Coordinates of C-alpha atoms and ligand atoms in Angstrom, one line a residue:
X1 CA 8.3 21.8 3.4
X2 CA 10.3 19.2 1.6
X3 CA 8.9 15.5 2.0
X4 CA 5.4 14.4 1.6
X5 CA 4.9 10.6 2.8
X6 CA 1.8 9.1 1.9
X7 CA 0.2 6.1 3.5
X8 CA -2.6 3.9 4.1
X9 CA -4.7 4.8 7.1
X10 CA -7.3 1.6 7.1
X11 CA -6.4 -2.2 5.9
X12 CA -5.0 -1.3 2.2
X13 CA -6.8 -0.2 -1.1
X14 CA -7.2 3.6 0.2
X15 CA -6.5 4.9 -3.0
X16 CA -2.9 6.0 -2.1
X17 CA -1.7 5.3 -6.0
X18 CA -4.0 7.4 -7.2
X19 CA -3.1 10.2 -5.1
X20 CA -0.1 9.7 -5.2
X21 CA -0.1 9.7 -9.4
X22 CA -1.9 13.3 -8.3
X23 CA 0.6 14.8 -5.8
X24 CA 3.8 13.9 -8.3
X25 CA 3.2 16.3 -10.5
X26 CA 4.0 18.6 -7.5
X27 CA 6.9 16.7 -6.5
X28 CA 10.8 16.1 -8.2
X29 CA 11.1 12.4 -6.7
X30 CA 8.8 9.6 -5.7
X31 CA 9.9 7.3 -3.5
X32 CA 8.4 3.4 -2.6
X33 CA 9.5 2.6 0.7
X34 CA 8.2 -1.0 1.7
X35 CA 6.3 -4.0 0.8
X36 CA 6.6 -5.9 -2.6
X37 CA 4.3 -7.1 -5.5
X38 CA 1.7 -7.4 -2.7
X39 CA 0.9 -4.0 -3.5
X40 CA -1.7 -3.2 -6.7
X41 CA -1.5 0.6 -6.5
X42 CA -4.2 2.0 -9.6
X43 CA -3.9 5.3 -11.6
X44 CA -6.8 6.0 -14.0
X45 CA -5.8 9.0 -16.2
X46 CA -7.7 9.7 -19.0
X47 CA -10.2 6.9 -18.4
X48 CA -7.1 4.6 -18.6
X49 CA -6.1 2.3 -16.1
X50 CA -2.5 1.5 -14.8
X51 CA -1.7 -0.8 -12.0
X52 CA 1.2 -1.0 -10.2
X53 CA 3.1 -3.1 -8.0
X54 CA 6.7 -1.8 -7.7
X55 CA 7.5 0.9 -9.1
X56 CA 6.6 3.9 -7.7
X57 CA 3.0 5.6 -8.7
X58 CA 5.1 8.8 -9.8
X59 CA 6.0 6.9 -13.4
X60 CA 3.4 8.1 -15.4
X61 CA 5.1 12.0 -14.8
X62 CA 8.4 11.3 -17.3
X63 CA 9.9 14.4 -15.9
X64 CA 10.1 13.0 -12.2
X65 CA 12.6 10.4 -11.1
X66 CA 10.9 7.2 -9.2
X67 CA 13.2 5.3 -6.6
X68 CA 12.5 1.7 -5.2
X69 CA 14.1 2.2 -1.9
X70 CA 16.0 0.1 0.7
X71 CA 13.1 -1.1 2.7
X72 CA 11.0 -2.8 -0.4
X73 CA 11.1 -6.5 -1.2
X74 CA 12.1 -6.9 -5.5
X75 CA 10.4 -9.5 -7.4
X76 CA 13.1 -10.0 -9.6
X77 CA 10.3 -11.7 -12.2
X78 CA 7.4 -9.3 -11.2
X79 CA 9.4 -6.0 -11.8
X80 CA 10.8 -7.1 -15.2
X81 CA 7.5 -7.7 -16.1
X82 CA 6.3 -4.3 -14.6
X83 CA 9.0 -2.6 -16.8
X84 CA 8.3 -4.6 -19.7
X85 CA 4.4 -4.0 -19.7
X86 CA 4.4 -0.4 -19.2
X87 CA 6.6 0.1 -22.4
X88 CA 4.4 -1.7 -24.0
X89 CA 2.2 1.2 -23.4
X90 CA 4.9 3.5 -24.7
X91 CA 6.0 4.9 -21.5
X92 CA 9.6 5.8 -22.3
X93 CA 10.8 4.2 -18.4
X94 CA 14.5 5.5 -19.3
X95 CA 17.3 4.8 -16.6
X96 CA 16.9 8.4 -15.5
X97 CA 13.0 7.8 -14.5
X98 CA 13.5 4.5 -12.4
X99 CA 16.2 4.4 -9.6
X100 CA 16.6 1.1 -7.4
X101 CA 18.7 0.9 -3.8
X102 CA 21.5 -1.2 -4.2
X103 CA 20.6 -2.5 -0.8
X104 CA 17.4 -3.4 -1.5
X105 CA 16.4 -7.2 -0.6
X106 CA 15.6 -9.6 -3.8
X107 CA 12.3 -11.5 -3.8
X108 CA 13.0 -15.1 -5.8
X109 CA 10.6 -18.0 -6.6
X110 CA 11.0 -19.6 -4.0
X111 CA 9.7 -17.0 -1.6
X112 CA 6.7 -17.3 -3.5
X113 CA 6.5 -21.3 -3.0
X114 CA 7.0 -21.1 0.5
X115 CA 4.4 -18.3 1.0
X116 CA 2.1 -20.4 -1.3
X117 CA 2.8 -23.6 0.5
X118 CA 2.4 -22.1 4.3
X119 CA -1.1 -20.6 3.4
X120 CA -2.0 -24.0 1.8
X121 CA -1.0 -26.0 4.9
X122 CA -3.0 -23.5 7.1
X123 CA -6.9 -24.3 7.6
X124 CA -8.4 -21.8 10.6
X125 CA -5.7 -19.5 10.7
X126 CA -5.3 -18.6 7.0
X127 CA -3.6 -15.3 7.2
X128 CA -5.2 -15.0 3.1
X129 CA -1.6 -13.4 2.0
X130 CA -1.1 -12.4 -1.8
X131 CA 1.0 -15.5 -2.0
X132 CA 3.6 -12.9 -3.8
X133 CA 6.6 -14.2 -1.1
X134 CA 6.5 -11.3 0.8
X135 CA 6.7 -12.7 4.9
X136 CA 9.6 -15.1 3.1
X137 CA 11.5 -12.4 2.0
X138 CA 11.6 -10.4 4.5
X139 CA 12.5 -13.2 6.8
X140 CA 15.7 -13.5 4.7
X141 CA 16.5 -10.5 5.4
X142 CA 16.1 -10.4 9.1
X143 CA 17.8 -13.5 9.0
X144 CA 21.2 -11.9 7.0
X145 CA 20.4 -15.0 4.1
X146 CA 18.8 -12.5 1.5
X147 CA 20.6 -11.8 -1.8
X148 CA 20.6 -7.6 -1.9
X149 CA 19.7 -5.6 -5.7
X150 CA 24.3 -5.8 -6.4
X151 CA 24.1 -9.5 -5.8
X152 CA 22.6 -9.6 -8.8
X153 CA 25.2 -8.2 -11.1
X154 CA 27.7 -10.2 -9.3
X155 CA 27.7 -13.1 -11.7
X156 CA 31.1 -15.0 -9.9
X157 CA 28.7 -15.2 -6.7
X158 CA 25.4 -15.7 -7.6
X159 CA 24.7 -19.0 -7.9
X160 CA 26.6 -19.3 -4.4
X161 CA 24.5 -16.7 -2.5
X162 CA 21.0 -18.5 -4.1
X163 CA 22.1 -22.3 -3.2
X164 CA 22.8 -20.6 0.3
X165 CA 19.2 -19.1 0.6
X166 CA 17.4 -22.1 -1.0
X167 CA 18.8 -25.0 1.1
X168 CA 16.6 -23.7 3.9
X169 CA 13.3 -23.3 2.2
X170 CA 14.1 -26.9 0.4
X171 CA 14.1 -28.4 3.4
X172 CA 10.7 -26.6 4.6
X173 CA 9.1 -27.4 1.1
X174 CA 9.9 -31.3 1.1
X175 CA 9.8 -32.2 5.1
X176 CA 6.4 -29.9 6.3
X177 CA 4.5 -28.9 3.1
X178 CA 5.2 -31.6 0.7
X179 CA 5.7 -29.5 -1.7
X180 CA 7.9 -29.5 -4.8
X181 CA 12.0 -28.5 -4.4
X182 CA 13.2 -25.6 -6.4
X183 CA 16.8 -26.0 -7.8
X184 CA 19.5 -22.9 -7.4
X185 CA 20.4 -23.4 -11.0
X186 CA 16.9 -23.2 -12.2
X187 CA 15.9 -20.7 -10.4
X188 CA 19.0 -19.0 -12.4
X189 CA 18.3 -19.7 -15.4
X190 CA 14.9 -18.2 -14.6
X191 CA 15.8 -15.3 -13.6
X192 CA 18.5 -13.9 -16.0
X193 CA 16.5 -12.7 -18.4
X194 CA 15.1 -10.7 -15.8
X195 CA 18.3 -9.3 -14.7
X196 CA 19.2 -8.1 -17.6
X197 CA 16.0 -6.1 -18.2
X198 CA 17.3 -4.6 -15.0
X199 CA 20.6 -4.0 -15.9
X200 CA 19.0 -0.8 -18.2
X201 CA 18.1 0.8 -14.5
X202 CA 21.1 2.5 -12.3
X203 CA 21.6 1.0 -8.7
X204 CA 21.5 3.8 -6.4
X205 CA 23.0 4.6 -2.5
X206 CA 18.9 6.0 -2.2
X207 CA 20.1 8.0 1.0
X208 CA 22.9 10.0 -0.7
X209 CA 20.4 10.8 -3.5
X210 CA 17.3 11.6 -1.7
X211 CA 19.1 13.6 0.7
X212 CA 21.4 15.7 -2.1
X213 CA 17.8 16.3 -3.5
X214 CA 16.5 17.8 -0.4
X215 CA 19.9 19.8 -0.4
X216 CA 18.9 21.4 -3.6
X217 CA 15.3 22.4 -2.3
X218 CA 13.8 19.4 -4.5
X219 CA 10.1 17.8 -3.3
X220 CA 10.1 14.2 -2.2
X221 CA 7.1 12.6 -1.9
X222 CA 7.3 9.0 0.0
X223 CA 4.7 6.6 -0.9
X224 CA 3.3 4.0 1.3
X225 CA 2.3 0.9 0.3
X226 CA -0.6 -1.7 2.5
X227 CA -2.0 0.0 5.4
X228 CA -1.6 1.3 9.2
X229 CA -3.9 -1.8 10.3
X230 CA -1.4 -4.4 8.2
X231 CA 1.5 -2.8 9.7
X232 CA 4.0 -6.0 11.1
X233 CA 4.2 -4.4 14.7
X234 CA 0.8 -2.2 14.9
X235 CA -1.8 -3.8 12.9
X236 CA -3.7 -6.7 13.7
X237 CA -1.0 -9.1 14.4
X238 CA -0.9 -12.1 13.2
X239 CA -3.5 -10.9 10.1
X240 CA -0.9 -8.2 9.1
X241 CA 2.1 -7.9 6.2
X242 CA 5.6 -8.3 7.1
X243 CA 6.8 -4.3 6.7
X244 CA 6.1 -1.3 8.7
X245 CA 3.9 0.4 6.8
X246 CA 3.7 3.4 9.0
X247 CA 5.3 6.5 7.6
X248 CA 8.2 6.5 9.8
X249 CA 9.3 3.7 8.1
X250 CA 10.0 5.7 4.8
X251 CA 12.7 7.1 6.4
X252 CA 14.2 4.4 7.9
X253 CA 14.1 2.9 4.3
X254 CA 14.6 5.9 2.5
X255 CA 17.9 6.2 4.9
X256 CA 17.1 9.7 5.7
X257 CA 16.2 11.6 9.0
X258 CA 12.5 11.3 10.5
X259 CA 12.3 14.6 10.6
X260 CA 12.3 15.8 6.8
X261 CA 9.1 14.1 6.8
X262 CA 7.1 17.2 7.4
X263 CA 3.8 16.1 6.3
X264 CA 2.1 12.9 6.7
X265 CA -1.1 12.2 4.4
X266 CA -3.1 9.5 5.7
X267 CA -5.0 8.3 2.9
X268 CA -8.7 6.5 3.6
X269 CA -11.9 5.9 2.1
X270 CA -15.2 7.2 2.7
X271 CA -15.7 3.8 3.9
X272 CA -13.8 0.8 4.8
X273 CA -12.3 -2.4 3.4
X274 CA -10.5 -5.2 4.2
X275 CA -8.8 -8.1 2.0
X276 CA -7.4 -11.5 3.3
X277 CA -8.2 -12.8 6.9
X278 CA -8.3 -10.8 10.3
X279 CA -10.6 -9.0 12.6
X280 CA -12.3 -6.1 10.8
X281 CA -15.0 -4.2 13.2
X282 CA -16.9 -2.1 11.3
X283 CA -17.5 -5.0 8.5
X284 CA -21.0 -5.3 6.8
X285 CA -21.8 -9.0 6.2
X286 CA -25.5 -7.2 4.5
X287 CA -26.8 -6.2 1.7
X288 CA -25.3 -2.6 2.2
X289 CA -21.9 -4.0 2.1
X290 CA -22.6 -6.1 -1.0
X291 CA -23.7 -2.8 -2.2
X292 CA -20.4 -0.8 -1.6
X293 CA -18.6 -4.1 -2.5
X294 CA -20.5 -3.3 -5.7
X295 CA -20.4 0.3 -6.4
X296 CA -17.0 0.9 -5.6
X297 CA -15.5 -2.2 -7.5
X298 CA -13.8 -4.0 -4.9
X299 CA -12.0 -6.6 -5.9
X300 CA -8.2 -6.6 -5.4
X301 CA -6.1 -5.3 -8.0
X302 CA -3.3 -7.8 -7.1
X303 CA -5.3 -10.6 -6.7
X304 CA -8.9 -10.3 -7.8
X305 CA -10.2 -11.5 -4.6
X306 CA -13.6 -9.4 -3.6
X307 CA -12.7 -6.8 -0.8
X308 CA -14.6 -6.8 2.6
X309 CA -16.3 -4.0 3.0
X310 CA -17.6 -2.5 6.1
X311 CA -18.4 1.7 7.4
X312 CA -15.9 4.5 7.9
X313 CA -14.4 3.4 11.7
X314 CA -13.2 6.7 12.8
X315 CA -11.9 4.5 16.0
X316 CA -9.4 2.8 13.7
X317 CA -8.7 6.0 11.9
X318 CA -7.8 7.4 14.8
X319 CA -5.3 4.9 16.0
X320 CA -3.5 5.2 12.0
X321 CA -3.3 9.2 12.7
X322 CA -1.7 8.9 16.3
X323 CA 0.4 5.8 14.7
X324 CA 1.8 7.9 11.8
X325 CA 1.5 11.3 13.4
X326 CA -0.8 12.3 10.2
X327 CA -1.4 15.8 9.7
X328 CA -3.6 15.7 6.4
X329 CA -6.4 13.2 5.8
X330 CA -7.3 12.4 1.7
X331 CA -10.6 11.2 1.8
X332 CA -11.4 8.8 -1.0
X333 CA -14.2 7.3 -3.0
X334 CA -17.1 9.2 -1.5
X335 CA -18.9 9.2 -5.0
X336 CA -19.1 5.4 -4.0
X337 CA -21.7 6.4 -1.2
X338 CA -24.5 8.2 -3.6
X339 CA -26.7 5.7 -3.9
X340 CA -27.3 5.2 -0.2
X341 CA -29.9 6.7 1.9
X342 CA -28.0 7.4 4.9
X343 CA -24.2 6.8 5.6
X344 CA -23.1 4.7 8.6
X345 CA -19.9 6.2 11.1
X346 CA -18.4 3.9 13.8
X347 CA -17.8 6.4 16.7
X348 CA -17.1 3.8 19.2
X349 CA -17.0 0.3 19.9
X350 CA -18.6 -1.7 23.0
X351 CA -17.2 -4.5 24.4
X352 CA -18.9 -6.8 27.3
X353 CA -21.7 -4.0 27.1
X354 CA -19.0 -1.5 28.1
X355 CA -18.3 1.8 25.8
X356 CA -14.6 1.5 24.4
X357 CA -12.6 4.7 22.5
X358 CA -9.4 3.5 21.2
X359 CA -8.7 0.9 19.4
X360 CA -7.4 -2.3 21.1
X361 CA -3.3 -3.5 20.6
X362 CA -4.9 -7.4 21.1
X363 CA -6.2 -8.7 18.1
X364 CA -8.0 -11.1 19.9
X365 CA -10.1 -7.9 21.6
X366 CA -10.6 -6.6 18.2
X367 CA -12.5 -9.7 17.3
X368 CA -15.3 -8.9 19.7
X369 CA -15.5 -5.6 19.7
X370 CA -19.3 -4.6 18.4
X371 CA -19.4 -1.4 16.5
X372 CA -21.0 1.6 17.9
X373 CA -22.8 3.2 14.5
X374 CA -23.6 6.9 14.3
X375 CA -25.8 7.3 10.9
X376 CA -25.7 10.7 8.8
X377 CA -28.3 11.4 6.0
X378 CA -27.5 10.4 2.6
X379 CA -26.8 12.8 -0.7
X380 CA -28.2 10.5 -3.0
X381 CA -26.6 12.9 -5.6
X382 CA -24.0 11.7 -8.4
X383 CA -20.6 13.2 -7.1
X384 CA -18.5 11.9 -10.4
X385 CA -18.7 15.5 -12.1
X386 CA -18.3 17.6 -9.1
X387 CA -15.4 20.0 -9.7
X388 CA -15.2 22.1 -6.7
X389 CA -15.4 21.8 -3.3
X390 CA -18.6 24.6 -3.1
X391 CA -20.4 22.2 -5.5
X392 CA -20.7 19.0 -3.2
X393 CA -24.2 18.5 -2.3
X394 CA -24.9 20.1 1.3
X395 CA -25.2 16.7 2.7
X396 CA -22.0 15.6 1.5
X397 CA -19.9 18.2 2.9
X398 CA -22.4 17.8 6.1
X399 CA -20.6 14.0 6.5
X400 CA -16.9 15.3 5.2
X401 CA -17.3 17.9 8.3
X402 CA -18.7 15.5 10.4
X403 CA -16.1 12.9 9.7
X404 CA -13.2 15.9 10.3
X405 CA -14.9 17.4 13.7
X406 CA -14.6 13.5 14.7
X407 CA -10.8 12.8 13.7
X408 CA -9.8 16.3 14.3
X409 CA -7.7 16.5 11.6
X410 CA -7.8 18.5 8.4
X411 CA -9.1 16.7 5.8
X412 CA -7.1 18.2 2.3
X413 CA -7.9 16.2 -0.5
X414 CA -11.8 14.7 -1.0
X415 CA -12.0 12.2 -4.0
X416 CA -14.9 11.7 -6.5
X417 CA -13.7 9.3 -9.0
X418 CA -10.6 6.9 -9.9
X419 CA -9.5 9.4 -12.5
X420 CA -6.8 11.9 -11.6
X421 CA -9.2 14.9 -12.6
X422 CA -11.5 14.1 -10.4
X423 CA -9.8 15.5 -7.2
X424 CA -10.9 18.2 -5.3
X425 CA -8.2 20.0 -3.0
X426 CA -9.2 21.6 0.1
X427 CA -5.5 22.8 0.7
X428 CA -2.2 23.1 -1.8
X429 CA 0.4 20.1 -0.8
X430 CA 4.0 21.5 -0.1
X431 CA 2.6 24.7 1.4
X432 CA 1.3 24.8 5.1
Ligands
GDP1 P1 -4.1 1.5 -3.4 O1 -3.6 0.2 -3.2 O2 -4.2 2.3 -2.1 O3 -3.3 2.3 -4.4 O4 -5.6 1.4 -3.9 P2 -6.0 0.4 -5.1 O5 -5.6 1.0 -6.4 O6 -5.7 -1.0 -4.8 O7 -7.6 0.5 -4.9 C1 -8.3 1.7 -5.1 C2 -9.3 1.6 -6.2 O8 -10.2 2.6 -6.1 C3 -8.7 1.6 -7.6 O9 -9.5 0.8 -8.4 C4 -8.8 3.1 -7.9 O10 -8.9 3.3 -9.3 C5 -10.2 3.4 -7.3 N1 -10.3 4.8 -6.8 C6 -9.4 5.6 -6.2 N2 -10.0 6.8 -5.9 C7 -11.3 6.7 -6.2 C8 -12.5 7.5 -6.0 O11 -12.4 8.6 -5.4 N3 -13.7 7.1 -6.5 C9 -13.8 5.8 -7.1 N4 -15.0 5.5 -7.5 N5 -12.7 5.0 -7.3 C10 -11.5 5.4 -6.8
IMO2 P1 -1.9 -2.0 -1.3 O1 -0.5 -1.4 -1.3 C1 -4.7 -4.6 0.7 C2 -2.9 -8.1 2.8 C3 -3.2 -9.5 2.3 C4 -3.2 -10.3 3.6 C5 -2.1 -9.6 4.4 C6 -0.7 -10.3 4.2 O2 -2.4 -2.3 -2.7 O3 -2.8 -1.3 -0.4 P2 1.1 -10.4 2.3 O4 1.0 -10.9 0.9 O5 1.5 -9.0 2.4 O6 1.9 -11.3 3.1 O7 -0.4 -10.5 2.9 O8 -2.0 -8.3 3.8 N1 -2.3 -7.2 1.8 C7 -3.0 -6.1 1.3 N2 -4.3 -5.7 1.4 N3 -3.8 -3.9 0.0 C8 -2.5 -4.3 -0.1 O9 -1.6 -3.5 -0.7 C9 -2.1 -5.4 0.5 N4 -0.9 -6.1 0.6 C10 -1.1 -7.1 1.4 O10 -4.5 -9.5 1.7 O11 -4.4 -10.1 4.3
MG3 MG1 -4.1 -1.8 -3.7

């Protein structure tokens, strides 16, 4: 088995950087395959805390390459920054370590400005985005006005290609939002001090080098970045991102055949969140969720903004397994459930007083569905410390089994704790 994809199974947040930060040291390459600086992907290792937004979650491993592939959106600024922050830490990022798709599409300011001034103008239907430009830029793209990553060393066009994208947006940003014009040539002048931090790292035909990697029996391990429920075409349309998130679309962006991807980790928590707008079923507008919201810190590392927090909806979950044809669940951040006495499960919803098993395509359904709540005795144990899987409290293991009878699908990996130690594996990765 040669490519691992990893991917968010609920609404984002799962934990997939961490895991991911866990599974690379098993892997040769890491490659990001969609989204942009929306992400906020956090590795705790030692007791300290990285975040990261582009680059992949394999760069703390120096002997691994990362690649930023095709199908992810570049903050020109926000990557630069990334780069330059994380050598402030002494992280060596050499040009071998970081490899970024020629093809990939730029992100630019003014991306961000529409973003920002579409969610301003919005009351009611506030989608709550990250305001990081992501819908914009991906719109460029679909639209065939994007600047790709080799536009940017291609200093006789430049200026050209970004007067091109920006006449649109000016006229969106003056006429419907009243907000202020950006100029090409500032935007420029921005950004070259950005460009030539990237200049260090080698643009890469990502296809011919993941796929000579799998020639030479390397691992690849595909990370994910959002979640199945964001997911442009599958989520909860309109309150979604603008990628696929679903693991096929690593290798669509990767530019390598669906079926290397052998094994599909769906990563979720013990629970459930939600950031930003949108129907979200199994939400707990309580105490109890102000207790998770609590206990497991949630508040988005992109943003700040306090998480939604709700039970475990194996409904959902099953929807993000048949959507990404996961064969290996990572179940995260149970230690965040010790302190309760017994541990809701949605195992159905009811709609119009009638039972309901899947989850519904129509957003609008999904807004009235009321949860159907199975409860499971609590453990009320402290699971930070817990090194093996035979040292879980009985109860504990009682709700991973339950959970796993429910979903029918192996759960691997349980998680007791942000820090990379703190990982217990029910199964080895890259063997089946
Ligand atoms: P991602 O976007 O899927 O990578 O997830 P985030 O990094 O945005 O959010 C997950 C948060 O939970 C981060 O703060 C992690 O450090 C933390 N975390 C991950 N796994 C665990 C766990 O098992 N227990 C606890 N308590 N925290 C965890
Ligand atoms: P990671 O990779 C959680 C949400 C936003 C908003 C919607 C659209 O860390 O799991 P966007 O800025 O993408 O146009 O916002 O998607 N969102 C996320 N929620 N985790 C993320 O990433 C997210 N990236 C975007 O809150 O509801
Ligand atoms: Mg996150």
């Amino acid at each position: 088995m040669s490519a691992v994809v990893v991917i968010g199974a609920q609404w984002g947040d799962e934990g997939k950087g961490k895991l991911v930060d866990v599974f690379a040291s098993h892997a040769d390459t890491v490659v990001r395959f969609q989204g942009g600086s929306n992400a906020g992907h956090t590795l705790v290792v030692n007791g300290q805390k990285t975040v990261l937004h582009l680059i992949p979650s394999g760069i703390l491993h120096s002997d691994k390459t990362c690649v930023i592939a095709s199908g992810v959106v570049i903050d020109v600024l926000g990557l630069a920054e990334e780069i330059r922050k994380l050598k402030l830490t002494g992280l060596p990022l050499t040009a071998s370590q970081l490899l970024i798709a020629d093809n990939a599409t730029v992100l630019l300011p003014y991306h961000k400005a529409l973003d920002q001034a579409r969610e301003k103008a919005l009351s009611e239907g506030k989608i709550g985005t990250t305001g990081k430009g992501i819908g914009p830029a991906y719109e460029d793209r679909a639209s065939r006005r994007a600047l790709i990553m080799s536009d940017l060393f291609d200093s006789n066009n430049l200026l050209e290609k970004i007067e091109f994208a920006i006449k649109e947006k000016n006229v969106l940003l003056k006429n419907l939002y009243d907000a202020p014009e950006l100029s090409a040539k500032e935007v420029l002048e921005q950004i070259k001090p950005a460009i030539e931090v990237l200049r260090e790292y080698r643009l890469t035909d990502v296809s011919l080098f993941v796929s000579q990697k799998l020639k030479n029996n390397k691992k690849l391990l595909f990370e994910g970045a959002q979640g199945t429920l964001l997911d442009i075409n599958h989520g909860t349309y309109p309150f979604v991102t603008s990628s696929s998130t679903l693991a096929g679309s690593g290798s669509i962006s990767a530019g390598l055949g669906p079926h290397h991807l052998s094994k599909i980790v769906g990563v979720f928590k013990a629970y459930c969140t939600r950031v930003g707008s949108g129907p979200f079923p199994s939400e707990l507008k309580d105490e109890i969720g102000a207790q998770i919201q609590k206990e497991g810190h949630e508040f988005g590392s992109t943003t700040g903004r306090a998480r939604r927090c709700g039970w475990l909806d194996l409904v959902a979950l099953k929807y993000a397994i048949r959507l990404n044809g996961i064969n290996s669940l990572a179940m995260m951040k149970l230690d965040v459930l010790s302190s309760l006495d017994k541990v809701g499960v949605v195992t159905a919803y009811k709609l119009n007083g009638e039972i309901i098993n899947e989850f519904p395509t129509s957003t609008e359904l999904v807004g009235q569905l009321e949860p159907v709540v199975e409860f499971i005795p609590g453990w009320k144990e402290d699971l930070t410390k817990v090194k093996t899987l035979g040292d879980l409290p009985v109860k504990a293991t009682a709700y991973i089994n339950f959970v796993q009878k429910q979903l029918g699908t192996p759960i691997d990996i349980i998680s007791v704790g942000p820090d990379r130690e703190q990982t217990l594996w029910v199964k080895p990765l890259y063997k089946d």
